[in-house]
PDB file of C-alpha atoms in Angstrom:
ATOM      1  CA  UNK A  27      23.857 -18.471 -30.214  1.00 60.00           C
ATOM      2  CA  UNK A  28      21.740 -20.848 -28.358  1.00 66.00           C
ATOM      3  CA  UNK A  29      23.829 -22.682 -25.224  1.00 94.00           C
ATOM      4  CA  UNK A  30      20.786 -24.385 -23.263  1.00 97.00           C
ATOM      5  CA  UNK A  31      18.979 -26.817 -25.756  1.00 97.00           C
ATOM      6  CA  UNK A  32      15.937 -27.956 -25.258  1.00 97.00           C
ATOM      7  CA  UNK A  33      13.522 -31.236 -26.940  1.00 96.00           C
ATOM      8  CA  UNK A  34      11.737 -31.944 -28.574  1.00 97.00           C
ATOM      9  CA  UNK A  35       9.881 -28.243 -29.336  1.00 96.00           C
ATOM     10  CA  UNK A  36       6.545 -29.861 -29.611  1.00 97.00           C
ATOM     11  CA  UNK A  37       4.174 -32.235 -27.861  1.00 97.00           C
ATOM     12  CA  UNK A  38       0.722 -32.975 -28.082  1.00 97.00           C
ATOM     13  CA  UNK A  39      -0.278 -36.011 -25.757  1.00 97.00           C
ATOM     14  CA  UNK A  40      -3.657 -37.514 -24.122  1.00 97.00           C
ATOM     15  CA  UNK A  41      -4.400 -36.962 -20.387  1.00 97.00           C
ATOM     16  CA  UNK A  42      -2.926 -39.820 -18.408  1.00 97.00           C
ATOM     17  CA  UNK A  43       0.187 -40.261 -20.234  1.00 97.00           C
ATOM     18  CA  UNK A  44       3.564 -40.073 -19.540  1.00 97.00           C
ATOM     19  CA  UNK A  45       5.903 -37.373 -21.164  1.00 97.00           C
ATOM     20  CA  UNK A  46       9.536 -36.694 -20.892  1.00 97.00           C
ATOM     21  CA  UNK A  47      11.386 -33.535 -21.734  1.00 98.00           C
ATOM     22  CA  UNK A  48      15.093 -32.859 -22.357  1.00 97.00           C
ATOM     23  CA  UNK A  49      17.683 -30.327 -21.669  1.00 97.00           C
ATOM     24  CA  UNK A  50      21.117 -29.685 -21.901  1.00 97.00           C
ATOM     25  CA  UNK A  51      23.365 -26.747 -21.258  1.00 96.00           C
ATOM     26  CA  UNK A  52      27.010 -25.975 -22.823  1.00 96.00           C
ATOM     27  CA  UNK A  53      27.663 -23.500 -20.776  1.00 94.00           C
ATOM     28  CA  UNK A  54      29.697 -25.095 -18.202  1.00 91.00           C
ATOM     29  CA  UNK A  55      27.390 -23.777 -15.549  1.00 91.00           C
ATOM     30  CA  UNK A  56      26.699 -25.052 -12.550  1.00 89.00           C
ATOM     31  CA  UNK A  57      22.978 -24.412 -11.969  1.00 89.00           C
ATOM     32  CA  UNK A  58      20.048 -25.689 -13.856  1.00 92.00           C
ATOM     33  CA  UNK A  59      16.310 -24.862 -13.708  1.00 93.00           C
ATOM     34  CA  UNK A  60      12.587 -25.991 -15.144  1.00 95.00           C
ATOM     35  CA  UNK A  61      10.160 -22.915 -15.733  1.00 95.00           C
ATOM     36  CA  UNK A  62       6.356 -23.251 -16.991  1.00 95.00           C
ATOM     37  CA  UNK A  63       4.796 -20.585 -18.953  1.00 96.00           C
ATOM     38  CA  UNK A  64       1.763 -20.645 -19.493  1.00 93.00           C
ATOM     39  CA  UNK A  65      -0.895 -19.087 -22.185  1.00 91.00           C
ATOM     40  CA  UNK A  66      -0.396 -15.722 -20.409  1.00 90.00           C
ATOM     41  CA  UNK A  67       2.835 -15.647 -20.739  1.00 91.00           C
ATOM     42  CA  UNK A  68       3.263 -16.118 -17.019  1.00 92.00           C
ATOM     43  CA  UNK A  69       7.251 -17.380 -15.547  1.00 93.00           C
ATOM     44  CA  UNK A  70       6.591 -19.507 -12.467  1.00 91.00           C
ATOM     45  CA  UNK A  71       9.626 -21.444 -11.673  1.00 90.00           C
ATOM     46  CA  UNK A  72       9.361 -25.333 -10.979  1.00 92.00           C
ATOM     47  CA  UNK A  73      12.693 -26.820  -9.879  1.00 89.00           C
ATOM     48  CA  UNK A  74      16.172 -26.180  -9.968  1.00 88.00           C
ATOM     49  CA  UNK A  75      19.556 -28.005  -9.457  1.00 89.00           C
ATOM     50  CA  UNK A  76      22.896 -27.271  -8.238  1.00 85.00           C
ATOM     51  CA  UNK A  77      25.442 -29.905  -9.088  1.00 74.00           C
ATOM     52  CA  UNK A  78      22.932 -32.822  -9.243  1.00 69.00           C
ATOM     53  CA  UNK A  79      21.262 -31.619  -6.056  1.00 79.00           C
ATOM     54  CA  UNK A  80      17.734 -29.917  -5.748  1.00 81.00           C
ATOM     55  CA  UNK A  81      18.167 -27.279  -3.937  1.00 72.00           C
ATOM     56  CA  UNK A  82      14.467 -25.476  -4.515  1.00 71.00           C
ATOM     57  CA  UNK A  83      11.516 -27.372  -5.295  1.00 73.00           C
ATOM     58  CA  UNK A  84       8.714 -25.306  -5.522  1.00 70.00           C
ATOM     59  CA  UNK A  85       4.949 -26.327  -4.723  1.00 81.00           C
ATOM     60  CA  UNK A  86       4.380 -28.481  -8.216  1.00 88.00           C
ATOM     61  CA  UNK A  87       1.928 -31.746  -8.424  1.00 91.00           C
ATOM     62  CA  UNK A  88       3.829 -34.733  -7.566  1.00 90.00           C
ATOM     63  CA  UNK A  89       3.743 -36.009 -11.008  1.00 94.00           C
ATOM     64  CA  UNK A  90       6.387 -33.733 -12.135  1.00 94.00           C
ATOM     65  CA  UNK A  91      10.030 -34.792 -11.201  1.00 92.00           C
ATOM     66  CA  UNK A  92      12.948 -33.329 -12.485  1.00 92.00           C
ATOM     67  CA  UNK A  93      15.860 -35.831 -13.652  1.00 91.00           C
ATOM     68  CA  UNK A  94      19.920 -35.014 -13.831  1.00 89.00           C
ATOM     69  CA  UNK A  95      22.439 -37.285 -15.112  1.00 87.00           C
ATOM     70  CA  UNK A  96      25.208 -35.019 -14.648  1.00 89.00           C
ATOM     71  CA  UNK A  97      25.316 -31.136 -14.277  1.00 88.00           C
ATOM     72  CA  UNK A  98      24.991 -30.432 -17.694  1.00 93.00           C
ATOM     73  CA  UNK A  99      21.986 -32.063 -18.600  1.00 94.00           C
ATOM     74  CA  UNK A 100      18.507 -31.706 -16.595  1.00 94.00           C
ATOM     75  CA  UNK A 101      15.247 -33.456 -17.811  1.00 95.00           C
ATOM     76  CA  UNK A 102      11.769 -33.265 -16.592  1.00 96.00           C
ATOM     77  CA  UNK A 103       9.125 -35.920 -16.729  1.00 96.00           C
ATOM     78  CA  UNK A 104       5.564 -35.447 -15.975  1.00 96.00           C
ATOM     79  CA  UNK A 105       4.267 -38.856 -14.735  1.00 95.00           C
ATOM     80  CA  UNK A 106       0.097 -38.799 -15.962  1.00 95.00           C
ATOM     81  CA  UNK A 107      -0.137 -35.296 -17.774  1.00 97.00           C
ATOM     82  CA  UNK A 108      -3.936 -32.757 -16.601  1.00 97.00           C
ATOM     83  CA  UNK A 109      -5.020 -30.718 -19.148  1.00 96.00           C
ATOM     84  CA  UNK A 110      -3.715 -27.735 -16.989  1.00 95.00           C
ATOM     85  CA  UNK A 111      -0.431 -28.980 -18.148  1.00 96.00           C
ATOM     86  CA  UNK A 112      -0.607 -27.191 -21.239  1.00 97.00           C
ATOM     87  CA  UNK A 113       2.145 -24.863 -21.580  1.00 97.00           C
ATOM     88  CA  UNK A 114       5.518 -24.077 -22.353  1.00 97.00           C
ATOM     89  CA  UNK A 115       8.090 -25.702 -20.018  1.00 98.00           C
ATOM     90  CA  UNK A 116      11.119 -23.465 -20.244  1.00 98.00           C
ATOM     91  CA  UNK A 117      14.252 -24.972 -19.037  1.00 97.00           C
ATOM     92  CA  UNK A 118      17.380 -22.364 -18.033  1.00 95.00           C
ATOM     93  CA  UNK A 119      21.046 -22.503 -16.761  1.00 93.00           C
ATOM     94  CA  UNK A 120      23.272 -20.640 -14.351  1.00 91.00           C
ATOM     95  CA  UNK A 121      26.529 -19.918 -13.501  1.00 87.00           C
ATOM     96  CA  UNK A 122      26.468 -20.243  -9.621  1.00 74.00           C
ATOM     97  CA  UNK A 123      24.730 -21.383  -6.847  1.00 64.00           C
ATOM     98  CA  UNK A 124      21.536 -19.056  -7.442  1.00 55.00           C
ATOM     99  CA  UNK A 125      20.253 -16.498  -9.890  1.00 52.00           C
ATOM    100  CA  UNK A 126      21.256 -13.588  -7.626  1.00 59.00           C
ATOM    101  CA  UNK A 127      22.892 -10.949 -10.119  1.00 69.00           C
ATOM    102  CA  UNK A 128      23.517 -13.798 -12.316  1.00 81.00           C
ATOM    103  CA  UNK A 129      22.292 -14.426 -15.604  1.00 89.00           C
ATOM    104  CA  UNK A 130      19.841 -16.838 -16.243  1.00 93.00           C
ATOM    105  CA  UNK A 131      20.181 -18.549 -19.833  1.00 95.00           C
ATOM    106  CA  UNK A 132      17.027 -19.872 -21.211  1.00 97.00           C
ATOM    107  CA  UNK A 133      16.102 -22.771 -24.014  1.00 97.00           C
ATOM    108  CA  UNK A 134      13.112 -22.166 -26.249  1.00 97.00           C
ATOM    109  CA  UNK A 135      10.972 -24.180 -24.673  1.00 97.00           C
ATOM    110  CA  UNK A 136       8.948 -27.249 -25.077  1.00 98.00           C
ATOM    111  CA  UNK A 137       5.183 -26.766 -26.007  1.00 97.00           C
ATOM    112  CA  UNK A 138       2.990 -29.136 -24.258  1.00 98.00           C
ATOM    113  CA  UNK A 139      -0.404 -29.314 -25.688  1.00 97.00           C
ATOM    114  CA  UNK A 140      -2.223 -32.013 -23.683  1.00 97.00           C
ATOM    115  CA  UNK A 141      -5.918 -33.316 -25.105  1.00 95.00           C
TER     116      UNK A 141
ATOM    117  CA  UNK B  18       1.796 -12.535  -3.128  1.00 70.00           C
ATOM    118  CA  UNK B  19       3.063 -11.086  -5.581  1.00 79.00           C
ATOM    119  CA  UNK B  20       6.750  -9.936  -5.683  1.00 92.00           C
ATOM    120  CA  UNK B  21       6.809  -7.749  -8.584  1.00 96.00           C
ATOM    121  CA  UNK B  22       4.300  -6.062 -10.433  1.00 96.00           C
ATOM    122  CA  UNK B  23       4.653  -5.009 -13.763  1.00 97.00           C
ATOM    123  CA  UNK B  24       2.800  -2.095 -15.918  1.00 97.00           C
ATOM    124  CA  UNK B  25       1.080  -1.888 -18.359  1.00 97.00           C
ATOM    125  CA  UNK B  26       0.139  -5.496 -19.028  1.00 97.00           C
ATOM    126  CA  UNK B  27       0.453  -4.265 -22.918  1.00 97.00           C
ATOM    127  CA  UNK B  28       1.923  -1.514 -24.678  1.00 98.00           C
ATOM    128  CA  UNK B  29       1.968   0.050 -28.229  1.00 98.00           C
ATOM    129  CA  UNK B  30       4.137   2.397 -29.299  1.00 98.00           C
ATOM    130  CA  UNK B  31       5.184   3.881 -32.563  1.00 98.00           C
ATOM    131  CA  UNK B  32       8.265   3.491 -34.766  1.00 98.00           C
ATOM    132  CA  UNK B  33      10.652   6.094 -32.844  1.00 98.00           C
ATOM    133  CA  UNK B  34       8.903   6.870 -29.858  1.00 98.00           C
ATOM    134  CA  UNK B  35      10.345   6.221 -26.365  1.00 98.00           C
ATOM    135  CA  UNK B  36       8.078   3.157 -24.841  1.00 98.00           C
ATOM    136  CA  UNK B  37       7.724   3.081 -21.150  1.00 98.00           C
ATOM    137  CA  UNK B  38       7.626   0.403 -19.355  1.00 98.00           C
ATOM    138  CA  UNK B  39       7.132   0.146 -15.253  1.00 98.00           C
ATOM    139  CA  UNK B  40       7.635  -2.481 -12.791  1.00 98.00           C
ATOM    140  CA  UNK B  41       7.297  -2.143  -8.792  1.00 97.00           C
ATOM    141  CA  UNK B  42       8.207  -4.742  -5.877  1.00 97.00           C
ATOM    142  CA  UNK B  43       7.308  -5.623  -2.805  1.00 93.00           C
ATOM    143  CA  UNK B  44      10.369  -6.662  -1.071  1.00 93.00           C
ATOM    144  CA  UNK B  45      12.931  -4.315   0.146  1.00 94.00           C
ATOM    145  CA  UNK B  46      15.852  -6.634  -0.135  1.00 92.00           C
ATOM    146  CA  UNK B  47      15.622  -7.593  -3.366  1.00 93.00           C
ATOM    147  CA  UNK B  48      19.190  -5.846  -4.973  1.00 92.00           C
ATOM    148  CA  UNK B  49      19.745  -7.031  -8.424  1.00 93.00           C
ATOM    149  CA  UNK B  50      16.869  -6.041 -11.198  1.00 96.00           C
ATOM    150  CA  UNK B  51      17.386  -7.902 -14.064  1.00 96.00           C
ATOM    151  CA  UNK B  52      14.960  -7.264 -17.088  1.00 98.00           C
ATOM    152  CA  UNK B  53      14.521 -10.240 -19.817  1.00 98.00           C
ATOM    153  CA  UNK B  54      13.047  -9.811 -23.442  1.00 98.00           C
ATOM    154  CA  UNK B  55      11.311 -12.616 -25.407  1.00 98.00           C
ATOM    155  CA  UNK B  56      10.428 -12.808 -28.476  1.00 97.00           C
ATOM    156  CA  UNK B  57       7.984 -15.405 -30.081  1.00 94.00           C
ATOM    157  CA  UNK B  58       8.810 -19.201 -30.021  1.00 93.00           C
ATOM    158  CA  UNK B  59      12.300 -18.469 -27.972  1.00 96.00           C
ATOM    159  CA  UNK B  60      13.147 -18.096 -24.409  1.00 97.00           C
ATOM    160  CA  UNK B  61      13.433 -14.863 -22.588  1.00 97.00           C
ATOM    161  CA  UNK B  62      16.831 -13.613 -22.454  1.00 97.00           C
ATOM    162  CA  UNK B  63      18.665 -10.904 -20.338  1.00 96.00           C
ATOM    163  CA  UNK B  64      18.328  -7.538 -21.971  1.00 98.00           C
ATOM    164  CA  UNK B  65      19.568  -4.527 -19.309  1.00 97.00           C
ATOM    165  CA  UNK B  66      19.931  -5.552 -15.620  1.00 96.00           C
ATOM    166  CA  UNK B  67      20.802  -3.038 -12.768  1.00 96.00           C
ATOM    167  CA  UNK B  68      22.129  -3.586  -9.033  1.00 94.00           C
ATOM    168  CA  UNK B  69      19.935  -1.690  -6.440  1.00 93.00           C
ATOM    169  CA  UNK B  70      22.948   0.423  -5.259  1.00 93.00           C
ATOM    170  CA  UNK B  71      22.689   2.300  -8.721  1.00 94.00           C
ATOM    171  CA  UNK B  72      19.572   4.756  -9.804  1.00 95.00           C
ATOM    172  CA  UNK B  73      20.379   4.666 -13.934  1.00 97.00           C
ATOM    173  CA  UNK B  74      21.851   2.232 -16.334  1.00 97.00           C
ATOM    174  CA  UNK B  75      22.063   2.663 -19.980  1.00 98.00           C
ATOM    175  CA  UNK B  76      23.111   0.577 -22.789  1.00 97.00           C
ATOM    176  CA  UNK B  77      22.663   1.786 -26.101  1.00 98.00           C
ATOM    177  CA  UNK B  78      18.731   2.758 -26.548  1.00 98.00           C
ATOM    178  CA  UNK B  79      17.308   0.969 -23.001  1.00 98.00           C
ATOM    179  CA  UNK B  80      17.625   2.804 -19.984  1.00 98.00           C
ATOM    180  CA  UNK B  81      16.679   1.335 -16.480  1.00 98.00           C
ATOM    181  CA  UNK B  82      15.579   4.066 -14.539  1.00 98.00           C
ATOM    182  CA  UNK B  83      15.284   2.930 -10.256  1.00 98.00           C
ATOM    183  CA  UNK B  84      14.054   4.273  -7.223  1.00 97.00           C
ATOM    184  CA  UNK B  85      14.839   2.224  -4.078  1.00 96.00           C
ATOM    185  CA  UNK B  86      12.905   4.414  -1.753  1.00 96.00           C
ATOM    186  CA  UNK B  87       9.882   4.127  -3.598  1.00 97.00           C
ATOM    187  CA  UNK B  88      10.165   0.850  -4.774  1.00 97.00           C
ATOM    188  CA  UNK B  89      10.076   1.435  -8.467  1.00 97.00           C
ATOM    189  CA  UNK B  90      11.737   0.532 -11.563  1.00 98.00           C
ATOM    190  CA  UNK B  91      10.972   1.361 -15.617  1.00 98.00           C
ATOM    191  CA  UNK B  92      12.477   0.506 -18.527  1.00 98.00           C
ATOM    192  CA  UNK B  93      12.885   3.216 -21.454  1.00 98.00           C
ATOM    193  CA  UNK B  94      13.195   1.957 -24.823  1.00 98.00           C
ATOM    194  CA  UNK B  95      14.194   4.706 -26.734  1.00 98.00           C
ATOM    195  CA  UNK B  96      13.616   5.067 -30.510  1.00 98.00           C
ATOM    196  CA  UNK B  97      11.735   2.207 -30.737  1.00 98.00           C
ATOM    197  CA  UNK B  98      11.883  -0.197 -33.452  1.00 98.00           C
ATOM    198  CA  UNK B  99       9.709  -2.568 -35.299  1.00 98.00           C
ATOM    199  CA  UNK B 100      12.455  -5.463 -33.919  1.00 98.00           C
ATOM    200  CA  UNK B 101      11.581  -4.427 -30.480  1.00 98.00           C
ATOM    201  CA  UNK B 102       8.289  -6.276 -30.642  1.00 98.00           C
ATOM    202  CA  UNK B 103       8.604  -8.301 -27.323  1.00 98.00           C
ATOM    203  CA  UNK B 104       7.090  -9.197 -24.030  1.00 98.00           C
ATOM    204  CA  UNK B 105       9.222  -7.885 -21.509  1.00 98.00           C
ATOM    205  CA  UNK B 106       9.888  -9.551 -17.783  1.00 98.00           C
ATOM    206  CA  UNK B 107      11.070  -7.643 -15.005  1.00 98.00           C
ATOM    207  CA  UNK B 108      12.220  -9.223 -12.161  1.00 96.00           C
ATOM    208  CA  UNK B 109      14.059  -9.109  -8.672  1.00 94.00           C
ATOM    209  CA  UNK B 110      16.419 -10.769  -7.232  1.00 90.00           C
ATOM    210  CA  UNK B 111      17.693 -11.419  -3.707  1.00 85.00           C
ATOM    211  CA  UNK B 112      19.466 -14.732  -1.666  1.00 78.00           C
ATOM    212  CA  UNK B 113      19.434 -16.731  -4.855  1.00 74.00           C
ATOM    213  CA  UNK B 114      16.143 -16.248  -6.108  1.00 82.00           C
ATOM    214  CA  UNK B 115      14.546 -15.033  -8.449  1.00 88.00           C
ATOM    215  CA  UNK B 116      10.956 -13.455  -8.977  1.00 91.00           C
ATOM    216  CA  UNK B 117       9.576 -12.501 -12.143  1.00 95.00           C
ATOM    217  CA  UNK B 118       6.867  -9.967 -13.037  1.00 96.00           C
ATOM    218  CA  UNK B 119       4.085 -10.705 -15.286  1.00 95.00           C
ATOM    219  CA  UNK B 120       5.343  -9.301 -18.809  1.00 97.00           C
ATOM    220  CA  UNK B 121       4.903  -6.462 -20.260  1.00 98.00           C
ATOM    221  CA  UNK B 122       4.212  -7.186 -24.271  1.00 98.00           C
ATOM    222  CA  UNK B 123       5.483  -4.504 -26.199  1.00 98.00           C
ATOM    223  CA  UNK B 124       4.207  -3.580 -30.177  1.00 98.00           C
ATOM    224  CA  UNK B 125       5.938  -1.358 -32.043  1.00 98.00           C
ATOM    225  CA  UNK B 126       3.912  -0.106 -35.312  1.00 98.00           C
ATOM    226  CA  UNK B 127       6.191   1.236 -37.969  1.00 96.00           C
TER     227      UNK B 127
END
């Protein structure tokens, strides 16, 4: 039963452009985070938020910024997408303030195919 | 550096057999050990997590197996099954984060 939803599934855009991805959570939870995977299969995680706050922001290129309306929902918009882009941007909830013996709750991910 | 280490980087098993899977970390803090599966075109989700204070947790066919002192962790996946097809993440946890291994990407041939 899927509880973090994620859009669109696909995207295929030209270097330079701009590209927005969604995500909301029904879970009620408090904490919400952006992952990238990439062709290996490799989790490195981007940003997260705790009640509209950023509370880690890990070294990612300025032209990625996270954007929350409310706790529930956290978007991510890359600014002038690099071809090193290209990968699956995972998006993930949590109950508390971090992921410590918590579950984390994933989406299915966006596919970014930049060309 | 890398936090947690995960081996081997793919394994395949047959229908029935017990698959093996091993993980390692560098930090002696870390105390919770959660262990994700994902399949193909979804998101990893948790599967079997343990809390270092424990050496063995079952449920059903998976088995974490830990040793603090040595730094080591493996998940057992007993019987496998065709359905068990999956890359599996181990990771570590400590102060609010989170560190995931590589993946270990698991085939089961009926």
């Amino acid at each position: 039963e899927t509880a973090v939803f994620q859009t669109p599934n696909y995207h295929v855009t030209q270097v330079g452009n701009e590209v927005s991805f969604n995500c909301k959570q029904t879970l009620g939870h408090d904490t919400m985070y952006w992952y990238k995977q990439d062709s290996k299969k490799l989790l490195k995680i981007m940003f997260s938020y705790n009640n509209k706050q950023l509370i880690v922001n890990e070294t990612v290129p300025r032209r990625f910024s996270p954007q929350s309306s409310d706790k529930a929902h956290l978007n991510l918009r890359i600014k002038s997408v690099e071809p090193e882009d290209s990968a699956v941007y995972l998006c993930a909830s949590s109950r508390g303030l971090g992921a410590s013996a918590e579950t984390l709750y994933f989406g299915s991910g966006t596919r970014l195919t930049v060309l | 550096q890398q936090q947690v280490r995960q081996s081997p980087q793919s394994l395949t098993v047959w229908e029935g057999e017990t698959a093996i899977l091993n993980c390692s970390y560098e930090n002696s803090a870390f105390d919770y050990f959660p262990w994700y599966q994902q399949f193909p075109g979804e998101g990893p989700a948790l599967l079997i997590s343990i809390l270092s204070v424990s050496d063995k947790k079952e449920d059903g066919r998976f088995t974490i197996f830990f040793n603090k002192r040595e730094k080591k962790l493996s998940l057992h996946i007993a019987d496998s099954q065709p359905g068990d097809s999956a890359t599996y993440f181990c990771a570590a946890s400590v102060n609010n984060r989170i560190f995931f291994g590589d993946g270990t990407q698991l085939v089961v041939k009926p």
